[in-house]
Amino acid sequence: MLEKRLFGLGLAVTIATGLFNLGIIAIDDYNNGFAAMIPAQYHPGWWQLAASGIHPVLPKLLLTLLTQAAFSLGVLDPVWQLRLALAALGAFVFSMNAYCSHRLFQEPRHRVIALSFIGFYFACPLFSTRPMIETFALPFLTLSATFAALYSQEGLRKHLLWALLYLCAASLMRFQSGICGVALVYLIIYRRQWRDLRAFLALGLVLFVLSGLPDIWLRGQFHGLLRYYLSYNFGHAGEHYGRMPFYTFWVLAVALTLPPAFFSLYPGLNWKRSFRRLLAPLLYVFLFLVSHSISPHKEDRFIVPVLVLLLFCLVPLADYLWQYGGAWRKAWFLGINAVLLFAACTNVAQNNLLSLVSWLRAHPEIQGVDGLNASLVIHPQAFLLRPIDWQSVSLDTYGNTDCRRIAVVRSDIKLDPDWSARFQKAATFSPGWVEQVLVRLNAKNARRGPLIAYLPKGCERLPIF
């Protein structure tokens, strides 16, 4: 009964996060997620969508199917198309992860803890509802590791083949997931079931060929997108997006445990018995972190595909600490997690941009937006049904006199003394409360701070906010 209640409540939190939190986490997420799926009525065409960009094709196609479904039901507003799509995505991801927790864990206490993590660990509802390739890879990688764990315990070939099939699906969402296939080979050797190796290699070859054939038509060569993606990431991504130390993801993985909650000696814990069924998830997490440590391009969101597996590996430790750990550990973990959960679910990332879009929707007379000195990193046209002329302009040479265009400036950019003689403030677009705190703590986060819109003097017909 408790499991059913946790499932229902966790599902509700995830769906609510998808419905009401439309935050844009990164530029890639906007370009390959939001802009690909909305507005559904301006769909570019399946072929064009599949043949564009360097990211995996399947997530974009699936996202577009969701918004196309909403559009076919009469939902015309792109914002509501997006809300419904994110809620549906979150429901799927949560349900698959919950299924995995039920299959992986045998003890009722462990199932309860795993479900609690999936539904209420601060990062899960948010990242289960983001239109990112990492989010799409997450449930399939969890499924693969779960069936790999069943294979390691029971030795049934069908579990091995299901693990490989789900791993292939995860790799189609995020290519780097494929490295976890090494774990499956290790498990075969561990069990010394050599006939399974032949079946594994045969199915692996078939899946590799089938997944690479579409690129012959889309890119002109077998697995053309994968080749280009690897070449770009190792040859150029570090130059464009910056390089981070090799240990970045290891530190992040530890940070996700909310230290020092799990820092303990665990006296009396039977490690072999507790982690017997978690060998496969441990291998998946280890291999995933190693492969991402090698790549020069690192971003925090890259760890999302193994987030749930990392939490699963904490379940035996959480069970031990809940029974025998000090009260301060429970208070610390639950308290910090509750604060972060509220922040993750309610804070809308880059709310300044989304507020700008809402204002433009309310002012159809505005036909152009000029972002001064790179104040607009993203031009959020996808949220609008009408075309807007987006421009990036230098503040030094700006002299617009058209009342149909607004100038948008970050609040930290200093304006010339004569600016107020030529322009008047039309609106201020504030960030979410978390980003307001981040901006105050670190000036480098200024691009996520308030944005201010200006009109030329004399444009009195617009209300001033």
CSV table of C-alpha atoms in Angstrom, one decimal:
chain,number,residue,atom,x,y,z
A,1,MET,CA,0.0,0.0,0.0
A,2,LEU,CA,2.8,2.4,0.9
A,3,GLU,CA,4.5,1.7,-2.4
A,4,LYS,CA,1.3,2.6,-4.3
A,5,ARG,CA,0.9,5.8,-2.4
A,6,LEU,CA,4.6,6.8,-3.0
A,7,PHE,CA,4.2,5.9,-6.7
A,8,GLY,CA,1.0,8.1,-7.0
A,9,LEU,CA,2.5,11.0,-5.1
A,10,GLY,CA,5.8,10.9,-6.9
A,11,LEU,CA,4.0,10.7,-10.3
A,12,ALA,CA,1.9,13.7,-9.3
A,13,VAL,CA,4.9,15.8,-8.3
A,14,THR,CA,6.7,14.9,-11.6
A,15,ILE,CA,3.7,15.7,-13.8
A,16,ALA,CA,3.1,19.0,-11.9
A,17,THR,CA,6.8,19.9,-12.5
A,18,GLY,CA,6.4,19.3,-16.2
A,19,LEU,CA,3.2,21.3,-16.4
A,20,PHE,CA,4.3,24.4,-14.5
A,21,ASN,CA,8.1,24.6,-14.8
A,22,LEU,CA,9.1,25.5,-18.4
A,23,GLY,CA,12.6,26.5,-17.5
A,24,ILE,CA,15.4,26.4,-20.1
A,25,ILE,CA,18.4,24.8,-18.6
A,26,ALA,CA,20.9,25.2,-21.5
A,27,ILE,CA,21.2,26.5,-25.1
A,28,ASP,CA,21.3,23.0,-26.5
A,29,ASP,CA,18.1,22.1,-24.7
A,30,TYR,CA,16.4,25.1,-26.3
A,31,ASN,CA,17.8,24.5,-29.8
A,32,ASN,CA,17.3,20.7,-29.9
A,33,GLY,CA,14.3,20.5,-27.5
A,34,PHE,CA,11.9,23.4,-27.3
A,35,ALA,CA,12.6,24.9,-30.7
A,36,ALA,CA,12.2,21.4,-32.4
A,37,MET,CA,8.8,20.7,-30.8
A,38,ILE,CA,6.9,24.0,-30.6
A,39,PRO,CA,4.9,25.5,-32.1
A,40,ALA,CA,3.5,22.2,-33.4
A,41,GLN,CA,1.6,24.0,-36.2
A,42,TYR,CA,4.9,25.2,-37.7
A,43,HIS,CA,6.5,21.8,-37.8
A,44,PRO,CA,9.4,21.9,-40.3
A,45,GLY,CA,8.9,18.4,-41.6
A,46,TRP,CA,10.3,15.0,-40.4
A,47,TRP,CA,13.1,14.8,-42.9
A,48,GLN,CA,14.4,18.3,-42.2
A,49,LEU,CA,14.1,17.7,-38.5
A,50,ALA,CA,16.0,14.4,-38.7
A,51,ALA,CA,18.8,15.7,-40.9
A,52,SER,CA,19.6,18.8,-38.9
A,53,GLY,CA,22.1,19.3,-36.1
A,54,ILE,CA,24.7,17.0,-34.5
A,55,HIS,CA,22.6,15.6,-31.8
A,56,PRO,CA,20.7,12.2,-31.9
A,57,VAL,CA,17.6,12.3,-34.0
A,58,LEU,CA,15.2,10.2,-32.0
A,59,PRO,CA,14.7,12.5,-29.1
A,60,LYS,CA,13.7,15.4,-31.4
A,61,LEU,CA,11.3,13.1,-33.3
A,62,LEU,CA,9.7,11.8,-30.1
A,63,LEU,CA,9.3,15.3,-28.6
A,64,THR,CA,7.6,16.5,-31.8
A,65,LEU,CA,5.3,13.5,-31.8
A,66,LEU,CA,4.1,14.6,-28.3
A,67,THR,CA,3.4,18.2,-29.3
A,68,GLN,CA,1.8,17.1,-32.6
A,69,ALA,CA,-0.5,14.9,-30.6
A,70,ALA,CA,-1.5,17.9,-28.4
A,71,PHE,CA,-2.0,20.0,-31.6
A,72,SER,CA,-4.2,17.3,-33.1
A,73,LEU,CA,-6.4,17.5,-30.0
A,74,GLY,CA,-7.0,21.2,-30.5
A,75,VAL,CA,-4.2,22.7,-28.3
A,76,LEU,CA,-3.1,25.7,-30.3
A,77,ASP,CA,-1.0,27.6,-27.7
A,78,PRO,CA,2.6,26.5,-28.0
A,79,VAL,CA,3.1,27.0,-24.3
A,80,TRP,CA,0.4,24.5,-23.5
A,81,GLN,CA,1.6,22.2,-26.2
A,82,LEU,CA,5.0,22.3,-24.3
A,83,ARG,CA,3.4,21.8,-20.9
A,84,LEU,CA,1.5,18.7,-21.9
A,85,ALA,CA,4.6,17.3,-23.7
A,86,LEU,CA,6.8,17.8,-20.7
A,87,ALA,CA,4.2,16.3,-18.4
A,88,ALA,CA,3.9,13.2,-20.6
A,89,LEU,CA,7.6,12.8,-20.8
A,90,GLY,CA,7.9,13.1,-17.0
A,91,ALA,CA,5.2,10.5,-16.5
A,92,PHE,CA,7.0,8.0,-18.8
A,93,VAL,CA,10.4,8.5,-17.3
A,94,PHE,CA,9.1,8.2,-13.7
A,95,SER,CA,7.0,5.1,-14.5
A,96,MET,CA,9.9,3.3,-16.1
A,97,ASN,CA,12.2,4.1,-13.2
A,98,ALA,CA,9.6,3.0,-10.7
A,99,TYR,CA,9.2,-0.3,-12.7
A,100,CYS,CA,12.9,-0.8,-12.5
A,101,SER,CA,12.9,-0.2,-8.7
A,102,HIS,CA,10.3,-2.9,-8.3
A,103,ARG,CA,12.2,-5.4,-10.4
A,104,LEU,CA,15.6,-4.6,-9.0
A,105,PHE,CA,14.9,-4.6,-5.2
A,106,GLN,CA,13.4,-7.5,-3.3
A,107,GLU,CA,13.2,-6.1,0.2
A,108,PRO,CA,10.1,-3.9,0.8
A,109,ARG,CA,12.1,-1.3,2.7
A,110,HIS,CA,14.5,-1.0,-0.2
A,111,ARG,CA,11.7,-0.6,-2.7
A,112,VAL,CA,10.2,2.2,-0.6
A,113,ILE,CA,13.5,4.0,-0.4
A,114,ALA,CA,14.1,3.6,-4.1
A,115,LEU,CA,10.6,5.0,-4.9
A,116,SER,CA,11.2,7.9,-2.5
A,117,PHE,CA,14.4,8.7,-4.3
A,118,ILE,CA,12.8,8.6,-7.8
A,119,GLY,CA,9.8,10.7,-6.8
A,120,PHE,CA,11.3,13.1,-4.2
A,121,TYR,CA,15.0,13.3,-4.6
A,122,PHE,CA,15.5,17.0,-5.5
A,123,ALA,CA,16.9,16.5,-9.1
A,124,CYS,CA,14.5,13.8,-10.3
A,125,PRO,CA,11.2,15.6,-11.0
A,126,LEU,CA,13.0,18.4,-12.8
A,127,PHE,CA,15.3,16.3,-14.9
A,128,SER,CA,12.6,13.8,-15.7
A,129,THR,CA,10.7,16.5,-17.4
A,130,ARG,CA,13.4,18.3,-19.4
A,131,PRO,CA,13.4,18.0,-23.3
A,132,MET,CA,17.1,16.9,-23.2
A,133,ILE,CA,18.8,13.9,-24.8
A,134,GLU,CA,20.1,13.0,-21.4
A,135,THR,CA,16.5,12.8,-20.0
A,136,PHE,CA,15.5,10.5,-22.9
A,137,ALA,CA,18.5,8.2,-22.2
A,138,LEU,CA,17.8,8.0,-18.5
A,139,PRO,CA,14.9,5.5,-18.4
A,140,PHE,CA,16.4,3.2,-21.0
A,141,LEU,CA,19.8,3.1,-19.3
A,142,THR,CA,18.0,2.3,-16.0
A,143,LEU,CA,16.1,-0.4,-17.7
A,144,SER,CA,19.2,-1.9,-19.2
A,145,ALA,CA,21.1,-1.9,-15.9
A,146,THR,CA,18.1,-3.5,-14.2
A,147,PHE,CA,17.9,-6.4,-16.7
A,148,ALA,CA,21.7,-6.7,-16.5
A,149,ALA,CA,21.3,-7.1,-12.7
A,150,LEU,CA,18.7,-9.8,-13.2
A,151,TYR,CA,21.0,-11.6,-15.6
A,152,SER,CA,23.9,-11.4,-13.1
A,153,GLN,CA,21.7,-13.0,-10.5
A,154,GLU,CA,19.6,-15.5,-12.5
A,155,GLY,CA,21.7,-16.1,-15.6
A,156,LEU,CA,18.8,-16.0,-18.0
A,157,ARG,CA,19.8,-15.2,-21.5
A,158,LYS,CA,16.6,-13.3,-22.1
A,159,HIS,CA,17.6,-10.8,-19.4
A,160,LEU,CA,20.9,-10.2,-21.1
A,161,LEU,CA,19.3,-9.6,-24.5
A,162,TRP,CA,16.8,-7.2,-23.0
A,163,ALA,CA,19.6,-5.4,-21.3
A,164,LEU,CA,21.4,-5.0,-24.6
A,165,LEU,CA,18.2,-3.9,-26.4
A,166,TYR,CA,17.5,-1.2,-23.9
A,167,LEU,CA,21.1,-0.1,-24.0
A,168,CYS,CA,20.9,0.3,-27.7
A,169,ALA,CA,17.8,2.5,-27.2
A,170,ALA,CA,19.7,4.6,-24.6
A,171,SER,CA,22.6,5.0,-27.1
A,172,LEU,CA,20.2,6.3,-29.7
A,173,MET,CA,19.2,9.0,-27.2
A,174,ARG,CA,22.8,9.8,-26.0
A,175,PHE,CA,25.6,8.1,-27.8
A,176,GLN,CA,28.0,7.9,-24.8
A,177,SER,CA,25.6,5.4,-23.1
A,178,GLY,CA,26.9,2.7,-25.3
A,179,ILE,CA,30.1,2.4,-23.2
A,180,CYS,CA,28.0,0.5,-20.7
A,181,GLY,CA,28.0,-2.5,-23.0
A,182,VAL,CA,31.4,-3.3,-21.5
A,183,ALA,CA,29.5,-4.1,-18.3
A,184,LEU,CA,27.4,-6.6,-20.1
A,185,VAL,CA,30.5,-8.3,-21.5
A,186,TYR,CA,32.0,-8.4,-18.0
A,187,LEU,CA,28.8,-10.0,-16.6
A,188,ILE,CA,29.0,-12.8,-19.3
A,189,ILE,CA,32.6,-13.5,-18.4
A,190,TYR,CA,31.7,-13.3,-14.7
A,191,ARG,CA,29.1,-16.0,-15.1
A,192,ARG,CA,31.2,-17.9,-17.7
A,193,GLN,CA,28.2,-18.5,-19.9
A,194,TRP,CA,30.0,-18.4,-23.2
A,195,ARG,CA,27.0,-19.3,-25.3
A,196,ASP,CA,25.4,-16.1,-24.1
A,197,LEU,CA,28.4,-14.2,-25.5
A,198,ARG,CA,27.6,-15.5,-29.0
A,199,ALA,CA,24.0,-14.4,-28.7
A,200,PHE,CA,25.1,-11.1,-27.3
A,201,LEU,CA,27.5,-10.4,-30.2
A,202,ALA,CA,24.9,-11.5,-32.7
A,203,LEU,CA,22.2,-9.3,-31.4
A,204,GLY,CA,24.7,-6.4,-30.9
A,205,LEU,CA,25.8,-6.6,-34.5
A,206,VAL,CA,22.2,-6.6,-35.8
A,207,LEU,CA,21.3,-3.6,-33.6
A,208,PHE,CA,24.5,-1.8,-34.7
A,209,VAL,CA,23.7,-2.2,-38.3
A,210,LEU,CA,20.0,-1.4,-38.0
A,211,SER,CA,20.7,1.8,-36.0
A,212,GLY,CA,23.3,3.0,-38.5
A,213,LEU,CA,21.3,2.4,-41.7
A,214,PRO,CA,19.1,5.5,-41.5
A,215,ASP,CA,22.2,7.7,-41.6
A,216,ILE,CA,23.0,6.5,-45.0
A,217,TRP,CA,19.9,8.4,-46.2
A,218,LEU,CA,20.2,11.2,-43.7
A,219,ARG,CA,23.9,11.9,-43.7
A,220,GLY,CA,25.3,10.0,-46.6
A,221,GLN,CA,27.3,7.4,-44.7
A,222,PHE,CA,26.8,4.6,-42.3
A,223,HIS,CA,26.4,5.9,-38.7
A,224,GLY,CA,27.3,9.3,-40.1
A,225,LEU,CA,25.8,11.3,-37.2
A,226,LEU,CA,27.7,9.2,-34.6
A,227,ARG,CA,31.0,9.8,-36.5
A,228,TYR,CA,30.5,13.5,-36.7
A,229,TYR,CA,29.4,13.7,-33.1
A,230,LEU,CA,32.5,12.0,-31.8
A,231,SER,CA,34.8,14.0,-34.1
A,232,TYR,CA,33.2,17.3,-33.0
A,233,ASN,CA,33.3,16.5,-29.3
A,234,PHE,CA,36.9,15.4,-29.2
A,235,GLY,CA,38.1,17.9,-31.8
A,236,HIS,CA,36.2,21.1,-31.1
A,237,ALA,CA,33.7,20.9,-28.2
A,238,GLY,CA,36.4,21.6,-25.6
A,239,GLU,CA,37.5,24.7,-27.6
A,240,HIS,CA,34.0,26.1,-27.9
A,241,TYR,CA,32.5,25.3,-24.5
A,242,GLY,CA,35.6,25.1,-22.3
A,243,ARG,CA,37.5,22.3,-20.8
A,244,MET,CA,36.9,21.0,-17.3
A,245,PRO,CA,39.1,18.8,-15.1
A,246,PHE,CA,38.9,15.0,-15.6
A,247,TYR,CA,37.6,14.5,-12.0
A,248,THR,CA,34.6,16.8,-12.5
A,249,PHE,CA,31.9,14.1,-12.7
A,250,TRP,CA,33.3,12.2,-9.8
A,251,VAL,CA,33.1,15.2,-7.6
A,252,LEU,CA,29.6,15.9,-8.9
A,253,ALA,CA,28.5,12.3,-8.2
A,254,VAL,CA,29.7,12.7,-4.6
A,255,ALA,CA,28.0,16.1,-4.3
A,256,LEU,CA,24.7,14.5,-5.4
A,257,THR,CA,24.7,12.4,-2.2
A,258,LEU,CA,24.3,15.7,-0.2
A,259,PRO,CA,27.5,15.2,1.9
A,260,PRO,CA,28.1,14.4,4.6
A,261,ALA,CA,24.9,12.5,4.9
A,262,PHE,CA,26.4,9.2,3.6
A,263,PHE,CA,29.9,9.7,5.0
A,264,SER,CA,30.0,6.8,7.6
A,265,LEU,CA,31.9,3.6,8.4
A,266,TYR,CA,28.8,1.5,8.3
A,267,PRO,CA,29.8,-0.9,11.1
A,268,GLY,CA,28.1,-4.3,10.8
A,269,LEU,CA,26.9,-3.8,7.2
A,270,ASN,CA,27.1,-6.9,5.1
A,271,TRP,CA,28.4,-5.3,2.0
A,272,LYS,CA,28.4,-8.4,-0.2
A,273,ARG,CA,24.8,-9.2,0.6
A,274,SER,CA,23.6,-5.6,0.4
A,275,PHE,CA,25.2,-5.0,-3.0
A,276,ARG,CA,24.8,-8.4,-4.5
A,277,ARG,CA,22.0,-7.3,-6.9
A,278,LEU,CA,23.6,-3.9,-7.6
A,279,LEU,CA,26.8,-5.1,-9.4
A,280,ALA,CA,25.4,-4.1,-12.8
A,281,PRO,CA,24.2,-0.6,-11.7
A,282,LEU,CA,27.6,0.0,-10.1
A,283,LEU,CA,29.4,-1.0,-13.3
A,284,TYR,CA,27.1,1.2,-15.4
A,285,VAL,CA,27.7,4.2,-13.2
A,286,PHE,CA,31.5,3.6,-13.1
A,287,LEU,CA,31.9,3.1,-16.9
A,288,PHE,CA,29.6,6.1,-17.6
A,289,LEU,CA,31.7,8.4,-15.4
A,290,VAL,CA,35.0,7.1,-16.8
A,291,SER,CA,33.9,7.7,-20.4
A,292,HIS,CA,32.7,11.2,-19.6
A,293,SER,CA,35.8,12.0,-17.7
A,294,ILE,CA,37.9,11.4,-20.9
A,295,SER,CA,35.9,13.8,-23.0
A,296,PRO,CA,37.1,17.4,-22.8
A,297,HIS,CA,33.6,18.8,-23.0
A,298,LYS,CA,31.8,18.5,-19.6
A,299,GLU,CA,28.6,19.9,-18.4
A,300,ASP,CA,26.7,19.0,-15.2
A,301,ARG,CA,23.6,17.8,-17.0
A,302,PHE,CA,25.7,15.0,-18.7
A,303,ILE,CA,25.4,12.9,-15.5
A,304,VAL,CA,21.6,12.8,-15.8
A,305,PRO,CA,21.4,9.4,-17.6
A,306,VAL,CA,22.9,7.6,-14.6
A,307,LEU,CA,21.2,9.7,-12.0
A,308,VAL,CA,18.7,7.1,-11.0
A,309,LEU,CA,21.3,4.3,-11.1
A,310,LEU,CA,23.5,6.3,-8.8
A,311,LEU,CA,20.5,6.7,-6.4
A,312,PHE,CA,19.8,3.0,-6.6
A,313,CYS,CA,23.4,2.3,-5.5
A,314,LEU,CA,22.7,4.4,-2.4
A,315,VAL,CA,19.6,2.5,-1.3
A,316,PRO,CA,21.4,-0.1,0.9
A,317,LEU,CA,23.3,2.7,2.6
A,318,ALA,CA,20.2,4.8,3.1
A,319,ASP,CA,18.4,1.8,4.6
A,320,TYR,CA,21.3,1.2,7.0
A,321,LEU,CA,21.6,4.9,8.1
A,322,TRP,CA,17.8,5.2,8.5
A,323,GLN,CA,17.9,2.3,11.0
A,324,TYR,CA,21.2,2.9,12.7
A,325,GLY,CA,22.5,6.3,11.7
A,326,GLY,CA,22.3,9.4,13.9
A,327,ALA,CA,19.3,11.6,13.9
A,328,TRP,CA,21.4,14.5,12.5
A,329,ARG,CA,22.0,12.6,9.3
A,330,LYS,CA,18.3,12.1,8.6
A,331,ALA,CA,17.5,15.7,9.5
A,332,TRP,CA,20.4,17.0,7.3
A,333,PHE,CA,19.5,14.9,4.2
A,334,LEU,CA,15.7,15.3,4.5
A,335,GLY,CA,16.0,19.0,5.2
A,336,ILE,CA,18.5,19.9,2.5
A,337,ASN,CA,16.7,17.7,0.0
A,338,ALA,CA,13.3,19.3,0.8
A,339,VAL,CA,14.7,22.8,0.2
A,340,LEU,CA,16.4,21.8,-3.0
A,341,LEU,CA,13.3,19.9,-4.2
A,342,PHE,CA,11.2,23.0,-3.7
A,343,ALA,CA,13.7,25.1,-5.6
A,344,ALA,CA,14.1,22.6,-8.5
A,345,CYS,CA,10.4,22.2,-9.0
A,346,THR,CA,9.3,25.8,-8.6
A,347,ASN,CA,12.2,27.8,-10.0
A,348,VAL,CA,11.9,28.5,-13.7
A,349,ALA,CA,15.3,28.5,-15.2
A,350,GLN,CA,15.9,31.6,-17.5
A,351,ASN,CA,12.5,33.0,-16.4
A,352,ASN,CA,13.7,36.4,-17.6
A,353,LEU,CA,13.5,35.1,-21.2
A,354,LEU,CA,10.1,33.5,-20.6
A,355,SER,CA,8.8,36.7,-19.0
A,356,LEU,CA,9.9,38.6,-22.1
A,357,VAL,CA,8.0,36.1,-24.3
A,358,SER,CA,4.8,36.6,-22.2
A,359,TRP,CA,5.2,40.3,-22.5
A,360,LEU,CA,5.6,40.0,-26.3
A,361,ARG,CA,2.5,37.8,-26.5
A,362,ALA,CA,0.5,40.6,-24.7
A,363,HIS,CA,1.9,43.3,-27.1
A,364,PRO,CA,1.3,42.2,-30.7
A,365,GLU,CA,2.3,45.7,-31.9
A,366,ILE,CA,6.0,44.9,-31.1
A,367,GLN,CA,7.6,43.3,-34.2
A,368,GLY,CA,11.3,43.4,-33.4
A,369,VAL,CA,13.6,42.8,-30.4
A,370,ASP,CA,17.2,44.0,-30.3
A,371,GLY,CA,19.4,42.3,-27.7
A,372,LEU,CA,22.2,44.8,-26.9
A,373,ASN,CA,25.7,43.5,-26.2
A,374,ALA,CA,24.7,39.8,-26.2
A,375,SER,CA,22.0,40.4,-23.6
A,376,LEU,CA,19.9,37.7,-25.2
A,377,VAL,CA,21.8,34.4,-25.4
A,378,ILE,CA,18.6,32.7,-26.7
A,379,HIS,CA,16.0,34.2,-29.0
A,380,PRO,CA,12.9,32.3,-27.7
A,381,GLN,CA,10.9,32.5,-30.9
A,382,ALA,CA,9.5,28.9,-30.3
A,383,PHE,CA,7.1,30.2,-27.6
A,384,LEU,CA,5.4,32.6,-30.0
A,385,LEU,CA,3.0,32.0,-32.8
A,386,ARG,CA,3.8,35.2,-34.6
A,387,PRO,CA,7.2,36.0,-36.2
A,388,ILE,CA,9.5,38.4,-34.3
A,389,ASP,CA,12.7,39.9,-35.8
A,390,TRP,CA,15.4,39.1,-33.3
A,391,GLN,CA,18.7,40.9,-33.6
A,392,SER,CA,21.9,41.1,-31.6
A,393,VAL,CA,23.2,44.7,-31.7
A,394,SER,CA,26.1,46.6,-30.2
A,395,LEU,CA,25.1,49.2,-27.6
A,396,ASP,CA,27.7,51.7,-28.9
A,397,THR,CA,26.0,52.0,-32.3
A,398,TYR,CA,22.4,51.6,-31.3
A,399,GLY,CA,20.0,54.3,-32.4
A,400,ASN,CA,16.6,52.8,-33.0
A,401,THR,CA,13.6,55.1,-33.4
A,402,ASP,CA,11.0,52.6,-34.4
A,403,CYS,CA,8.2,52.2,-31.8
A,404,ARG,CA,7.6,48.6,-33.1
A,405,ARG,CA,11.0,47.5,-31.8
A,406,ILE,CA,12.3,47.2,-28.2
A,407,ALA,CA,15.8,47.2,-27.0
A,408,VAL,CA,16.6,44.6,-24.3
A,409,VAL,CA,19.6,45.1,-22.0
A,410,ARG,CA,20.9,43.1,-19.1
A,411,SER,CA,20.5,45.0,-15.8
A,412,ASP,CA,24.3,44.8,-15.1
A,413,ILE,CA,25.3,46.6,-18.4
A,414,LYS,CA,26.1,50.3,-17.8
A,415,LEU,CA,24.2,52.7,-20.1
A,416,ASP,CA,25.5,56.0,-21.4
A,417,PRO,CA,24.3,59.1,-19.6
A,418,ASP,CA,22.3,60.2,-22.6
A,419,TRP,CA,20.4,56.9,-22.8
A,420,SER,CA,17.5,58.1,-20.7
A,421,ALA,CA,17.2,61.1,-22.9
A,422,ARG,CA,16.6,58.8,-26.0
A,423,PHE,CA,14.8,55.8,-24.5
A,424,GLN,CA,12.3,55.0,-21.8
A,425,LYS,CA,11.8,51.8,-19.8
A,426,ALA,CA,9.0,49.6,-21.0
A,427,ALA,CA,9.3,46.5,-18.8
A,428,THR,CA,11.6,44.6,-16.5
A,429,PHE,CA,11.8,40.8,-16.8
A,430,SER,CA,13.0,39.2,-13.6
A,431,PRO,CA,14.7,35.8,-13.2
A,432,GLY,CA,13.4,33.0,-10.9
A,433,TRP,CA,14.2,33.3,-7.3
A,434,VAL,CA,17.0,30.8,-7.3
A,435,GLU,CA,18.7,32.6,-10.2
A,436,GLN,CA,18.4,35.9,-8.4
A,437,VAL,CA,20.3,34.4,-5.5
A,438,LEU,CA,23.0,33.0,-7.9
A,439,VAL,CA,23.4,36.4,-9.6
A,440,ARG,CA,23.9,38.1,-6.2
A,441,LEU,CA,26.5,35.4,-5.1
A,442,ASN,CA,28.4,35.4,-8.4
A,443,ALA,CA,28.5,38.3,-11.0
A,444,LYS,CA,29.5,35.7,-13.7
A,445,ASN,CA,25.8,34.6,-13.6
A,446,ALA,CA,24.7,38.1,-14.8
A,447,ARG,CA,23.2,36.7,-18.0
A,448,ARG,CA,20.6,35.0,-15.9
A,449,GLY,CA,19.8,38.3,-14.1
A,450,PRO,CA,17.0,40.8,-14.9
A,451,LEU,CA,16.4,42.0,-18.4
A,452,ILE,CA,15.1,45.5,-19.1
A,453,ALA,CA,13.2,46.5,-22.2
A,454,TYR,CA,13.4,50.0,-23.6
A,455,LEU,CA,11.4,51.9,-26.2
A,456,PRO,CA,12.4,55.1,-28.0
A,457,LYS,CA,11.1,58.3,-26.3
A,458,GLY,CA,7.7,59.3,-27.7
A,459,CYS,CA,6.3,55.8,-28.0
A,460,GLU,CA,3.6,56.5,-25.4
A,461,ARG,CA,0.9,54.1,-26.6
A,462,LEU,CA,2.5,51.1,-24.8
A,463,PRO,CA,1.8,50.8,-21.0
A,464,ILE,CA,4.9,51.3,-18.9
A,465,PHE,CA,5.6,48.6,-16.3
